[in-house]
Amino acid sequence: MLIKISDFHSFLYNLNESNNIEVVIPSLANGTENRFFFNKLNSSNNFDLGFFRTIDPSKVLFYQPRESVFPVSTGTIKRIIAGIKSCDMKSIQLLDKALINNDFVDSAYKNLRDSTYIITTDCTEIHSSCHCTLLDGKPFTESGFDLNLSPVEDYYLITIESDKGRELFELIKKKYGLLDAHESAYLEISKQRNKIIEKLVIQNEKFLPRNNDVLRSKDLSIWNEESKECIGCGACTNICPTCYCLILNDESVEKEFIKVRSYDSCQLHGYAKVAGGASPRPKMYERFRNRYLCKFDYMKKNFGEPGCVGCGRCTEACAAKIDFREVIQNISMNTLTTKQSI
Amino acid sequence: MHNAYEVIPGTIYNIIQESPLIRTLQIRPEIPIEFQTGQFVELSLPGIGEGPFTPSSSHYTSEVMDITIMKTGFVTEYIHKTSIGDIVGIRGPYGSKYPLEKFHNKDILILGGGCGLAPLRSLFLTLLHDIDQYNSITFLAGAKSPKDCIYKELFSEWKKYKKVNIYRSVDIVPEGESWDEEICLVTKLLQKIKIDPKENPVIVCGPPVMMKFGTMDLLKYGYNENNIYLSMEKKMYCGFGQCRHCVIGGYYACKDGPVFTYAQIKNEEAIWE
C-alpha cells in the first residue's frame, strides 16, 4: 500500500503528541545539510527518513552507553524508531543474537527491544564510508523490521514484516487514505534501489571481497604498519553498531547491590589486563588487529555472520583517518603477495 | 524473567589469613549456591566492584562457600579489608567444570602453585568425598616461600588419607624461615611421581608462567594434550560471554572455560598472558 509522505509525517507527529508513545527519528545535525542523528521527534527538529545511515548507530537506542542492568528500570515507554537503515537493522539482528539467547538475556536490552516498533527506510543517498555491498548487504532492509518504507515520488510504499508492523499499519489505515501500489511503483522502487547499489559498487570497486583467512594470517609486521597512526582512543568501537563489550560498575550503597554497565573498548590499554598485570594484547597493533579478527572471525564463529555491517562509521569517526576498508585491503594484498612470492 | 546480573547477598562468617597476601573468606549466602567444582562465581563488594573467583570448597556443600583470594588489584585490596559479619554479593556459578566422570578409576595428578591452589582445593575436596571411585590422587603444590604457602594445616590433614600422595615445594627459603619439604620449582616435583601418563588426567592451575612451563613438562613427560586440564585466568567481567574481555580466540574463558584441555586452546594466541 502507498501512503502520502506528508500523511505519514503527520501520523508520526500525532502519535508523538498522544503521550503514550515516543517517536525517534533521524534529525538534522546543526550546521549540516545531510548529517542526521537519532533524536526524539519535536516540532522544531528537521527530520528526513531518506538519505543514508545516521551519525550515531541505532545500538545507542537499545543498548545504552550507560545503564543499570541490576536492578533494571521498569515502566519502559513504547517507542517508534523510524528511519533505521539496512546496515543498522542487520546490527540489531546481530545484537539480538548476542543479548537475547538461550544462555543469556540482557533484561535492559530486551525491555527496550520489546517496547520498540522499528520502521526502516531505504537509503536514497550514500556516504563516502558506506560499503554494505562488500558484505553482502543491501541499501534496503529485507528482514527484521516491523514496517519498511520505500519512497516513490510523494508516497511511501509500506511493507509489513511483523505483527507489530501490522498493528501500526492498522493505526495508519484508520486515519489516512491509502492507495494500492501498482506494478509501476514496484518498478520505480527497484530502479531506485539498483541506482544506490550501483553507486555503492562504484564507490567500493577497488576493494576486494572479505577474506577471513587472510586476516587470520600470523604475519604481524603488516598489522604493525597499518596501526601506526592509531591512537587507541576507542572511537571506532564505541560507534560500531555491533560492538557490545561492556564493563560493570558497582554503584551500590551499603547492603544494596546496583550494577551499571557501560561500553568498553578492546582498543584501550587496560581492556583485557587482569589484576595480576598480565595482558594478552599489551601492544597497540595487537589490539588494533583484535578488532578486525573479532568482526570477521570471532563474531562469525559465535553468530554465524561477520560483525561488520559495512556502515563505515568507524572510518568516519577515526581521529587518525584510518579507513577500515583500506586496512583490510592492504592486509589482504600483502598476505596474497607474500604467498605468491613463496 | 531472571536477571543475569542479580547477586545473592552473603555474610562472611569467618576469615582465614592463609599467607600475607592470601586469605580465605568463608561465606554463608542467603540462598544456597550450587556449583560444580571448577566453575567460578563473581564476588562483589557493595560500591566497590566485583571479580571472578573459583570457590575453594567442595561442591558437595552449598550452604557455605569458601573463596580464597590474593590481594593483587583494586577489588581484592578491599576484599582484604573485610571483616567477619560483612555482606558480599555472589552471582553464578559460571563456566565449565572439571569433568569428574572422566577421572573415574584413574590416577589423578593435580599440579598447582600460589593462589592457583584455590580451585584445586575445591577439586581435591570433591574427589576426597568419592575417593572410592578414583585409583589415586597425587597433589603437587608449590609456593614462592614457606610463608606464602596456603592451606598449611589442611595439607597435613590430607596426607593421612589412603590413595593420596602429596608433595610440596617452595622456590626459595629466605633466612629465618624453615621448610622441611622440597626446595625447587613445583614443576620439578614431576620427577617424583610414578604415574603412567598415557591415559591418566592431570589438572593444572597457577600463575600463567607456571601453567605454561608445567604444561610443556607434562607433554614431555608423556601426558596426552587431551588429558591436560587447565584453569585459565582471564578478565572475566560478566561471567556469561557478554563483555568479551576474556576472549581466547573464538572461545570465552568464562563460558567455554575456565576449564579447558590443552588440546582445545593450544593453537589460540596469547593463552599464557
Coordinates of C-alpha atoms in Angstrom, one line a residue:
Chain A
M1 CA 0.0 0.0 0.0
L2 CA 1.1 3.6 -0.6
I3 CA 0.8 6.5 1.9
K4 CA 1.4 10.1 1.1
I5 CA 4.7 11.1 2.7
S6 CA 3.1 14.2 4.3
D7 CA 0.4 11.9 5.8
F8 CA 3.0 9.6 7.2
H9 CA 4.8 12.5 8.8
S10 CA 1.5 13.8 10.4
F11 CA 0.9 10.2 11.6
L12 CA 4.2 10.4 13.5
Y13 CA 3.5 13.8 14.9
N14 CA 0.1 12.8 16.1
L15 CA 1.4 9.6 17.8
N16 CA 4.1 11.6 19.4
E17 CA 1.7 14.1 20.8
S18 CA -0.6 11.4 22.2
N19 CA 1.9 11.0 25.1
N20 CA 1.8 7.2 25.3
I21 CA 4.3 6.6 22.6
E22 CA 7.6 8.2 21.8
V23 CA 8.8 8.8 18.3
V24 CA 12.5 8.8 17.5
I25 CA 13.6 9.9 14.0
P26 CA 16.9 10.9 12.2
S27 CA 17.2 14.6 13.0
L28 CA 19.3 17.0 11.0
A29 CA 22.6 17.9 12.8
N30 CA 23.1 21.7 13.3
G31 CA 25.2 23.2 10.6
T32 CA 25.0 20.3 8.2
E33 CA 23.0 19.6 5.1
N34 CA 22.8 15.8 5.2
R35 CA 24.1 14.5 8.5
F36 CA 21.4 13.1 10.8
F37 CA 21.4 11.7 14.4
F38 CA 18.6 9.9 16.3
N39 CA 16.5 12.3 18.3
K40 CA 13.1 12.5 19.8
L41 CA 10.6 14.0 17.4
N42 CA 9.5 17.5 18.3
S43 CA 8.1 20.4 16.3
S44 CA 11.5 22.2 16.0
N45 CA 13.7 19.4 14.6
N46 CA 14.2 19.0 11.0
F47 CA 14.0 15.3 10.0
D48 CA 14.2 13.2 7.0
L49 CA 13.7 9.5 6.7
G50 CA 15.7 9.2 3.5
F51 CA 19.4 9.8 2.9
F52 CA 21.9 7.3 4.4
R53 CA 22.6 6.0 7.9
T54 CA 22.7 8.4 10.9
I55 CA 25.9 9.6 12.5
D56 CA 25.1 7.5 15.7
P57 CA 24.4 3.8 15.5
S58 CA 21.0 2.5 16.3
K59 CA 22.7 0.5 19.1
V60 CA 22.6 3.5 21.4
L61 CA 18.8 3.3 21.4
F62 CA 18.7 -0.3 22.6
Y63 CA 22.0 -0.8 24.3
Q64 CA 22.6 2.5 26.0
P65 CA 26.2 3.8 26.7
R66 CA 25.5 3.6 30.4
E67 CA 22.5 2.0 32.1
S68 CA 21.7 0.0 35.2
V69 CA 21.4 -3.7 34.5
F70 CA 20.6 -4.7 38.1
P71 CA 18.1 -3.7 39.0
V72 CA 16.7 -2.9 35.6
S73 CA 14.4 0.2 35.4
T74 CA 10.8 -0.8 34.7
G75 CA 8.0 1.1 33.0
T76 CA 9.6 1.4 29.7
I77 CA 7.6 3.7 27.4
K78 CA 6.5 2.4 23.9
R79 CA 8.6 3.8 21.1
I80 CA 8.6 4.0 17.4
I81 CA 12.0 4.4 15.8
A82 CA 11.7 5.4 12.2
G83 CA 14.4 5.8 9.6
I84 CA 16.6 2.9 10.6
K85 CA 18.7 1.8 7.6
S86 CA 19.5 -1.6 6.5
C87 CA 23.0 -1.7 8.0
D88 CA 21.7 -0.8 11.4
M89 CA 18.8 -3.3 11.1
K90 CA 21.4 -6.0 10.5
S91 CA 23.4 -4.9 13.5
I92 CA 20.2 -5.0 15.6
Q93 CA 19.6 -8.6 14.5
L94 CA 23.2 -9.4 15.5
L95 CA 22.8 -7.8 18.9
D96 CA 19.6 -9.8 19.3
K97 CA 21.6 -13.0 18.9
A98 CA 24.2 -11.8 21.4
L99 CA 21.9 -10.3 24.0
I100 CA 18.7 -12.4 23.9
N101 CA 19.5 -16.1 23.6
N102 CA 19.1 -19.4 25.4
D103 CA 22.0 -18.9 27.6
F104 CA 21.6 -15.3 28.5
V105 CA 19.1 -12.5 28.3
D106 CA 20.2 -8.9 28.9
S107 CA 16.9 -7.7 30.5
A108 CA 17.6 -4.0 30.0
Y109 CA 18.2 -4.5 26.2
K110 CA 15.2 -6.9 25.9
N111 CA 12.9 -4.3 27.6
L112 CA 13.9 -1.6 25.1
R113 CA 13.7 -4.1 22.2
D114 CA 10.2 -5.3 23.1
S115 CA 8.8 -1.9 23.6
T116 CA 10.0 -0.6 20.2
Y117 CA 8.5 -0.6 16.8
I118 CA 11.1 -0.4 14.1
I119 CA 10.3 1.4 10.8
T120 CA 13.2 1.0 8.4
T121 CA 13.6 3.1 5.2
D122 CA 15.5 2.6 2.0
C123 CA 18.8 4.5 1.6
T124 CA 18.3 7.3 -1.0
E125 CA 21.9 8.5 -0.9
I126 CA 25.3 7.1 0.2
H127 CA 28.0 8.3 2.5
S128 CA 31.6 8.2 1.4
S129 CA 32.3 5.5 4.0
C130 CA 29.3 3.3 3.2
H131 CA 30.3 -0.2 2.0
C132 CA 27.4 -2.6 2.9
T133 CA 27.7 -4.2 -0.6
L134 CA 31.2 -5.5 0.3
L135 CA 29.5 -7.6 3.0
D136 CA 26.6 -8.9 1.0
G137 CA 24.4 -6.1 2.4
K138 CA 21.9 -4.0 0.5
P139 CA 20.9 -0.4 0.9
F140 CA 17.3 -1.5 1.9
T141 CA 16.1 -4.0 4.5
E142 CA 14.9 -7.4 3.8
S143 CA 14.1 -8.8 7.3
G144 CA 14.0 -7.9 11.0
F145 CA 11.9 -4.7 10.7
D146 CA 8.3 -4.1 11.6
L147 CA 7.5 -1.7 8.7
N148 CA 9.6 -0.6 5.8
L149 CA 9.1 2.5 3.8
S150 CA 10.3 2.9 0.2
P151 CA 9.8 6.3 -1.3
V152 CA 8.1 6.6 -4.7
E153 CA 7.6 10.3 -5.7
D154 CA 5.4 11.8 -3.0
Y155 CA 4.5 8.4 -1.5
Y156 CA 6.0 5.7 0.7
L157 CA 5.4 2.1 -0.3
I158 CA 4.7 0.3 3.0
T159 CA 6.0 -3.2 3.6
I160 CA 4.7 -5.1 6.6
E161 CA 7.1 -7.7 8.1
S162 CA 5.8 -8.5 11.6
D163 CA 2.7 -8.5 13.9
K164 CA 3.9 -5.3 15.4
G165 CA 4.2 -3.8 11.9
R166 CA 0.6 -5.0 11.2
E167 CA -0.5 -3.2 14.4
L168 CA 1.0 0.1 13.2
F169 CA -0.4 -0.4 9.7
E170 CA -3.9 -0.8 11.1
L171 CA -3.5 2.5 13.0
I172 CA -2.4 4.2 9.8
K173 CA -5.2 2.7 7.8
K174 CA -7.8 4.1 10.3
K175 CA -6.8 7.7 9.8
Y176 CA -5.3 8.1 6.3
G177 CA -6.3 7.3 2.8
L178 CA -4.0 4.6 1.3
L179 CA -3.5 3.8 -2.3
D180 CA -3.0 0.4 -3.8
A181 CA 0.5 0.0 -5.2
H182 CA 0.6 -0.8 -8.9
E183 CA 3.4 -2.6 -10.7
S184 CA 4.9 0.8 -11.8
A185 CA 5.5 1.7 -8.2
Y186 CA 7.4 -1.5 -7.6
L187 CA 9.4 -1.0 -10.8
E188 CA 10.3 2.5 -9.7
I189 CA 11.5 1.4 -6.3
S190 CA 13.5 -1.4 -7.8
K191 CA 15.1 1.2 -10.2
Q192 CA 16.0 3.5 -7.3
R193 CA 17.4 0.7 -5.2
N194 CA 19.6 -0.5 -8.1
K195 CA 20.8 3.0 -8.6
I196 CA 22.0 3.2 -5.0
I197 CA 23.6 -0.3 -5.2
E198 CA 25.4 0.8 -8.3
K199 CA 26.7 3.9 -6.5
L200 CA 27.9 1.7 -3.7
V201 CA 29.6 -0.7 -6.0
I202 CA 31.4 2.0 -7.9
Q203 CA 32.5 3.7 -4.6
N204 CA 34.0 0.4 -3.4
E205 CA 35.2 -1.2 -6.6
K206 CA 38.8 -1.0 -5.7
F207 CA 38.2 -3.1 -2.5
L208 CA 38.4 -6.9 -2.6
P209 CA 35.6 -9.0 -1.0
R210 CA 36.3 -10.0 2.6
N211 CA 38.6 -13.0 3.2
N212 CA 38.7 -14.1 6.8
D213 CA 41.7 -16.5 6.4
V214 CA 43.8 -13.6 5.2
L215 CA 43.0 -11.6 8.2
R216 CA 43.9 -14.5 10.5
S217 CA 47.4 -14.6 9.0
K218 CA 50.2 -14.8 11.5
D219 CA 52.3 -12.2 9.9
L220 CA 52.1 -9.4 12.5
S221 CA 54.5 -6.9 10.9
I222 CA 51.9 -5.7 8.5
W223 CA 49.5 -5.0 11.3
N224 CA 52.2 -3.0 13.0
E225 CA 52.5 -1.0 9.8
E226 CA 48.7 -0.5 9.4
S227 CA 48.1 0.6 13.0
K228 CA 51.0 3.1 13.1
E229 CA 48.6 6.1 13.1
C230 CA 46.1 4.6 15.6
I231 CA 46.0 6.5 18.8
G232 CA 43.9 3.8 20.6
C233 CA 41.1 6.1 21.5
G234 CA 38.3 3.5 21.1
A235 CA 36.0 5.8 18.9
C236 CA 35.7 3.0 16.3
T237 CA 34.3 0.5 18.8
N238 CA 32.1 2.9 20.6
I239 CA 30.4 4.0 17.4
C240 CA 30.3 0.5 15.9
P241 CA 26.7 -0.7 15.7
T242 CA 27.7 -4.3 16.6
C243 CA 30.3 -3.7 19.3
Y244 CA 28.8 -4.5 22.7
C245 CA 31.8 -5.1 25.0
L246 CA 30.8 -3.8 28.4
I247 CA 32.3 -3.1 31.8
L248 CA 30.3 -3.4 35.0
N249 CA 30.4 -0.9 37.8
D250 CA 29.2 -1.4 41.3
E251 CA 27.3 1.6 42.3
S252 CA 25.9 0.1 45.4
V253 CA 25.2 1.8 48.7
E254 CA 25.6 -0.2 51.9
K255 CA 23.9 -3.5 51.5
E256 CA 22.1 -2.8 48.2
F257 CA 23.7 -4.1 45.0
I258 CA 23.5 -2.0 41.9
K259 CA 25.2 -3.0 38.7
V260 CA 25.7 -0.4 35.9
R261 CA 27.1 -1.4 32.5
S262 CA 28.9 0.9 30.2
Y263 CA 30.6 0.5 26.9
D264 CA 34.2 -0.7 26.9
S265 CA 36.7 -0.8 24.1
C266 CA 39.2 -3.6 23.2
Q267 CA 41.3 -0.8 21.8
L268 CA 42.1 0.6 25.3
H269 CA 45.2 -0.5 27.0
G270 CA 43.6 -1.8 30.2
Y271 CA 40.8 -3.7 28.4
A272 CA 41.9 -7.3 29.0
K273 CA 44.5 -6.7 31.7
V274 CA 44.0 -8.9 34.7
A275 CA 44.6 -7.8 38.3
G276 CA 48.0 -9.6 38.4
G277 CA 49.1 -7.4 35.5
A278 CA 49.1 -9.9 32.6
S279 CA 47.5 -8.7 29.4
P280 CA 47.1 -10.8 26.2
R281 CA 47.4 -7.7 24.0
P282 CA 49.8 -5.2 25.5
K283 CA 50.8 -3.6 22.2
M284 CA 48.6 -1.2 20.1
Y285 CA 48.9 -3.2 16.9
E286 CA 47.7 -6.4 18.8
R287 CA 44.6 -4.5 20.0
F288 CA 44.1 -2.9 16.6
R289 CA 44.2 -6.4 15.0
N290 CA 41.9 -7.8 17.6
R291 CA 39.0 -5.6 16.3
Y292 CA 39.4 -6.9 12.8
L293 CA 39.6 -10.5 14.0
C294 CA 36.6 -10.0 16.3
K295 CA 34.5 -8.7 13.4
F296 CA 35.4 -11.3 10.8
D297 CA 36.5 -14.3 12.8
Y298 CA 35.2 -14.4 16.4
M299 CA 31.8 -13.0 15.7
K300 CA 31.4 -15.2 12.7
K301 CA 32.2 -18.2 14.9
N302 CA 29.7 -17.1 17.6
F303 CA 26.8 -15.8 15.5
G304 CA 27.3 -17.3 12.1
E305 CA 27.9 -14.0 10.4
P306 CA 30.6 -11.3 10.5
G307 CA 30.3 -8.4 13.0
C308 CA 30.7 -5.8 10.3
V309 CA 27.6 -4.5 8.5
G310 CA 29.5 -2.0 6.3
C311 CA 28.1 1.2 7.7
G312 CA 31.6 2.8 7.7
R313 CA 31.1 4.7 11.0
C314 CA 34.5 3.6 12.3
T315 CA 36.1 5.2 9.3
E316 CA 34.1 8.3 9.7
A317 CA 34.9 8.6 13.5
C318 CA 38.6 7.8 13.3
A319 CA 40.7 10.7 14.6
A320 CA 43.7 9.3 12.6
K321 CA 41.6 8.9 9.4
I322 CA 42.2 5.2 9.2
D323 CA 39.9 3.7 6.6
F324 CA 38.6 0.3 7.7
R325 CA 38.3 -0.9 4.1
E326 CA 41.8 0.1 3.2
V327 CA 43.3 -1.7 6.2
I328 CA 41.6 -5.0 5.1
Q329 CA 42.7 -4.3 1.6
N330 CA 46.3 -3.7 2.5
I331 CA 46.4 -6.7 4.8
S332 CA 44.9 -8.9 2.1
M333 CA 47.1 -7.7 -0.7
N334 CA 50.2 -8.0 1.4
T335 CA 49.4 -11.5 2.5
L336 CA 48.4 -12.6 -1.0
T337 CA 51.7 -11.1 -2.4
T338 CA 53.7 -12.8 0.2
K339 CA 52.0 -16.1 -0.5
Q340 CA 52.6 -15.8 -4.2
S341 CA 56.3 -14.9 -3.8
I342 CA 56.8 -18.0 -1.8
Chain B
M1 CA 12.4 -13.0 33.9
H2 CA 15.6 -13.9 35.7
N3 CA 18.1 -11.1 35.6
A4 CA 21.5 -12.5 34.9
Y5 CA 23.3 -9.8 36.9
E6 CA 21.3 -10.4 40.1
V7 CA 23.5 -11.1 43.1
I8 CA 22.8 -13.2 46.1
P9 CA 23.9 -11.5 49.3
G10 CA 26.1 -13.5 51.7
T11 CA 27.6 -13.0 55.1
I12 CA 31.3 -13.5 55.8
Y13 CA 31.2 -15.8 58.9
N14 CA 34.9 -16.5 59.1
I15 CA 38.2 -15.3 57.6
I16 CA 41.4 -17.4 57.4
Q17 CA 44.6 -15.4 56.7
E18 CA 46.4 -18.0 54.7
S19 CA 49.5 -16.0 53.9
P20 CA 50.5 -12.3 53.9
L21 CA 48.7 -11.8 50.6
I22 CA 46.1 -14.6 50.5
R23 CA 43.0 -15.0 52.7
T24 CA 40.1 -17.4 52.6
L25 CA 36.6 -15.9 53.1
Q26 CA 34.0 -18.3 54.5
I27 CA 30.7 -17.1 53.3
R28 CA 27.1 -18.1 54.1
P29 CA 24.9 -17.0 51.2
E30 CA 21.2 -16.1 51.8
I31 CA 20.3 -18.8 49.3
P32 CA 22.5 -21.9 48.9
I33 CA 24.6 -21.7 45.8
E34 CA 25.0 -25.0 44.0
F35 CA 28.1 -25.3 41.7
Q36 CA 30.3 -27.9 40.1
T37 CA 33.9 -28.0 41.0
G38 CA 35.9 -25.9 38.5
Q39 CA 33.2 -23.4 37.9
F40 CA 33.6 -19.8 39.2
V41 CA 31.5 -17.1 40.7
E42 CA 31.5 -13.3 40.6
L43 CA 32.1 -11.9 44.1
S44 CA 31.2 -8.3 44.7
L45 CA 31.6 -5.8 47.4
P46 CA 28.8 -3.2 47.5
G47 CA 30.0 0.1 46.0
I48 CA 33.5 -1.3 45.2
G49 CA 33.2 -3.8 42.4
E50 CA 33.4 -7.5 41.6
G51 CA 35.8 -10.1 40.4
P52 CA 35.8 -13.7 39.2
F53 CA 36.9 -16.3 41.8
T54 CA 36.6 -20.0 41.9
P55 CA 35.2 -21.4 45.2
S56 CA 37.8 -23.5 47.1
S57 CA 35.2 -25.5 49.0
S58 CA 33.8 -28.9 47.9
H59 CA 30.8 -28.7 45.6
Y60 CA 29.1 -31.1 48.0
T61 CA 28.4 -28.1 50.3
S62 CA 26.2 -25.3 49.1
E63 CA 25.0 -23.6 52.3
V64 CA 28.5 -22.2 52.8
M65 CA 31.2 -21.3 50.3
D66 CA 35.0 -20.8 50.8
I67 CA 36.7 -18.4 48.4
T68 CA 40.5 -17.9 48.6
I69 CA 41.6 -14.6 47.3
M70 CA 45.0 -13.0 46.7
K71 CA 45.5 -9.3 47.2
T72 CA 46.5 -8.2 43.8
G73 CA 44.3 -5.4 42.5
F74 CA 41.7 -2.8 43.3
V75 CA 38.8 -5.0 44.3
T76 CA 40.9 -7.6 46.1
E77 CA 42.6 -4.8 48.1
Y78 CA 39.2 -4.1 49.5
I79 CA 38.3 -7.7 49.9
H80 CA 41.4 -8.0 52.2
K81 CA 39.9 -5.2 54.4
T82 CA 36.6 -7.0 55.0
S83 CA 35.7 -8.3 58.5
I84 CA 33.6 -11.1 59.8
G85 CA 29.9 -10.1 59.5
D86 CA 30.4 -8.0 56.3
I87 CA 28.0 -8.6 53.4
V88 CA 29.3 -9.6 50.0
G89 CA 27.4 -10.4 46.8
I90 CA 27.7 -13.6 44.8
R91 CA 26.4 -14.4 41.3
G92 CA 27.0 -17.5 39.4
P93 CA 28.2 -20.2 39.1
Y94 CA 29.6 -19.8 35.6
G95 CA 31.7 -21.7 33.1
S96 CA 32.8 -25.3 32.7
K97 CA 33.5 -27.8 35.4
Y98 CA 36.2 -30.4 35.9
P99 CA 34.9 -33.5 34.1
L100 CA 35.0 -35.8 37.2
E101 CA 33.3 -38.7 35.3
K102 CA 36.4 -38.9 33.1
F103 CA 38.6 -39.2 36.2
H104 CA 36.9 -42.4 37.5
N105 CA 39.4 -45.3 38.1
K106 CA 42.3 -43.1 37.1
D107 CA 45.5 -42.0 38.8
I108 CA 44.8 -38.3 39.1
L109 CA 47.6 -35.7 39.1
I110 CA 47.0 -32.2 40.4
L111 CA 49.6 -29.6 39.8
G112 CA 49.2 -26.2 41.3
G113 CA 51.1 -23.1 42.5
G114 CA 50.4 -20.0 44.6
C115 CA 46.8 -18.9 44.7
G116 CA 46.1 -21.4 41.9
L117 CA 45.6 -23.9 44.7
A118 CA 42.2 -22.4 45.4
P119 CA 40.2 -24.2 42.7
L120 CA 42.4 -27.3 43.2
R121 CA 41.4 -27.4 46.8
S122 CA 37.7 -27.5 45.7
L123 CA 38.6 -30.3 43.3
F124 CA 40.6 -32.2 45.8
L125 CA 37.9 -32.0 48.5
T126 CA 35.3 -33.1 45.9
L127 CA 37.5 -36.0 44.9
L128 CA 38.0 -37.0 48.5
H129 CA 34.3 -37.2 49.0
D130 CA 34.1 -40.0 46.4
I131 CA 37.6 -41.4 46.9
D132 CA 36.4 -44.9 46.2
Q133 CA 35.8 -44.0 42.6
Y134 CA 39.4 -43.0 41.9
N135 CA 42.6 -45.0 41.8
S136 CA 44.8 -42.4 43.4
I137 CA 45.3 -38.7 43.8
T138 CA 48.7 -37.1 43.6
F139 CA 48.8 -33.4 44.5
L140 CA 51.9 -31.3 43.7
A141 CA 51.7 -27.9 45.4
G142 CA 54.1 -25.1 45.1
A143 CA 54.7 -21.7 46.6
K144 CA 57.3 -19.0 46.4
S145 CA 58.5 -19.3 50.0
P146 CA 57.3 -21.1 53.2
K147 CA 55.3 -18.0 54.4
D148 CA 53.5 -17.9 51.1
C149 CA 52.1 -21.4 51.5
I150 CA 48.4 -21.6 51.8
Y151 CA 46.2 -24.3 53.4
K152 CA 49.0 -25.2 55.7
E153 CA 47.0 -27.2 58.2
L154 CA 44.9 -28.8 55.6
F155 CA 47.8 -30.4 53.7
S156 CA 49.0 -32.2 56.8
E157 CA 45.4 -33.5 57.3
W158 CA 45.1 -34.6 53.7
K159 CA 48.4 -36.5 53.8
K160 CA 46.7 -39.0 56.2
Y161 CA 44.3 -40.3 53.6
K162 CA 45.0 -43.5 51.8
K163 CA 45.3 -43.3 48.0
V164 CA 46.5 -39.7 48.4
N165 CA 50.1 -38.6 47.7
I166 CA 51.1 -35.0 48.4
Y167 CA 54.4 -33.3 47.5
R168 CA 55.1 -29.7 48.2
S169 CA 57.8 -27.4 47.2
V170 CA 58.9 -23.8 47.7
D171 CA 61.1 -21.8 45.2
I172 CA 63.2 -20.3 48.0
V173 CA 63.6 -20.4 51.7
P174 CA 64.6 -16.9 53.0
E175 CA 66.7 -16.6 56.1
G176 CA 64.6 -17.1 59.2
E177 CA 62.0 -19.3 57.6
S178 CA 62.1 -23.1 57.9
W179 CA 60.9 -25.7 55.4
D180 CA 61.2 -29.5 55.6
E181 CA 59.9 -30.4 52.1
E182 CA 61.4 -29.8 48.6
I183 CA 63.0 -26.6 47.5
C184 CA 62.5 -26.3 43.8
L185 CA 60.1 -25.1 41.2
V186 CA 56.8 -27.0 41.6
T187 CA 57.2 -28.5 38.1
K188 CA 60.3 -30.3 39.2
L189 CA 58.2 -32.3 41.5
L190 CA 57.0 -34.2 38.4
Q191 CA 60.2 -36.3 38.8
K192 CA 58.8 -37.8 42.0
I193 CA 55.6 -39.2 40.6
K194 CA 55.1 -42.7 39.4
I195 CA 52.0 -42.4 37.3
D196 CA 51.7 -43.8 33.8
P197 CA 51.0 -40.6 31.9
K198 CA 49.3 -42.2 28.8
E199 CA 45.7 -42.5 29.9
N200 CA 45.7 -40.5 33.2
P201 CA 44.4 -37.0 33.7
V202 CA 46.3 -34.0 35.1
I203 CA 44.8 -30.8 36.3
V204 CA 46.9 -27.6 36.4
C205 CA 46.3 -24.2 38.0
G206 CA 48.6 -21.5 39.0
P207 CA 50.3 -18.3 37.8
P208 CA 50.5 -18.1 34.0
V209 CA 54.2 -18.8 33.8
M210 CA 53.9 -21.9 35.9
M211 CA 51.0 -23.2 33.8
K212 CA 52.9 -22.7 30.7
F213 CA 56.1 -24.5 31.8
G214 CA 54.0 -27.0 33.7
T215 CA 52.1 -27.9 30.6
M216 CA 55.3 -28.2 28.5
D217 CA 56.9 -30.5 31.1
L218 CA 53.7 -32.7 31.3
L219 CA 53.8 -33.1 27.5
K220 CA 57.4 -34.1 27.7
Y221 CA 56.6 -36.5 30.4
G222 CA 54.2 -38.2 28.1
Y223 CA 50.8 -36.7 29.1
N224 CA 48.2 -36.5 26.3
E225 CA 47.1 -33.0 25.5
N226 CA 43.5 -34.1 25.7
N227 CA 44.1 -35.1 29.3
I228 CA 45.7 -31.9 30.5
Y229 CA 43.1 -29.7 32.1
L230 CA 43.9 -26.1 32.6
S231 CA 42.0 -23.5 34.7
M232 CA 42.5 -20.4 32.6
E233 CA 42.7 -17.0 34.2
K234 CA 41.4 -14.1 32.1
K235 CA 39.5 -10.9 32.8
M236 CA 36.0 -12.4 33.3
Y237 CA 33.8 -9.4 34.0
C238 CA 30.3 -10.7 33.3
G239 CA 30.7 -14.4 33.6
F240 CA 28.5 -15.4 30.6
G241 CA 30.2 -14.4 27.4
Q242 CA 28.8 -10.9 27.1
C243 CA 31.5 -8.5 28.0
R244 CA 34.0 -10.2 25.7
H245 CA 37.1 -9.3 27.8
C246 CA 38.1 -12.9 28.3
V247 CA 38.1 -14.0 24.7
I248 CA 40.7 -16.6 23.8
G249 CA 40.5 -16.8 20.0
G250 CA 36.9 -17.9 19.4
Y251 CA 36.4 -19.1 23.0
Y252 CA 35.3 -17.3 26.0
A253 CA 37.2 -18.2 29.1
C254 CA 34.1 -17.6 31.2
K255 CA 31.6 -19.6 29.2
D256 CA 33.6 -22.2 27.3
G257 CA 36.2 -22.3 30.2
P258 CA 37.6 -21.6 32.6
V259 CA 38.5 -25.3 32.5
F260 CA 40.0 -26.1 29.1
T261 CA 42.0 -29.0 27.8
Y262 CA 45.3 -28.0 26.4
A263 CA 44.3 -29.6 23.1
Q264 CA 41.3 -27.2 22.9
I265 CA 43.3 -23.9 23.1
K266 CA 46.9 -24.8 22.1
N267 CA 46.5 -23.0 18.8
E268 CA 45.0 -19.8 20.2
E269 CA 47.1 -16.7 20.7
A270 CA 48.5 -15.4 24.0
I271 CA 46.9 -18.1 26.1
W272 CA 49.5 -17.8 28.9
E273 CA 49.4 -14.0 29.1

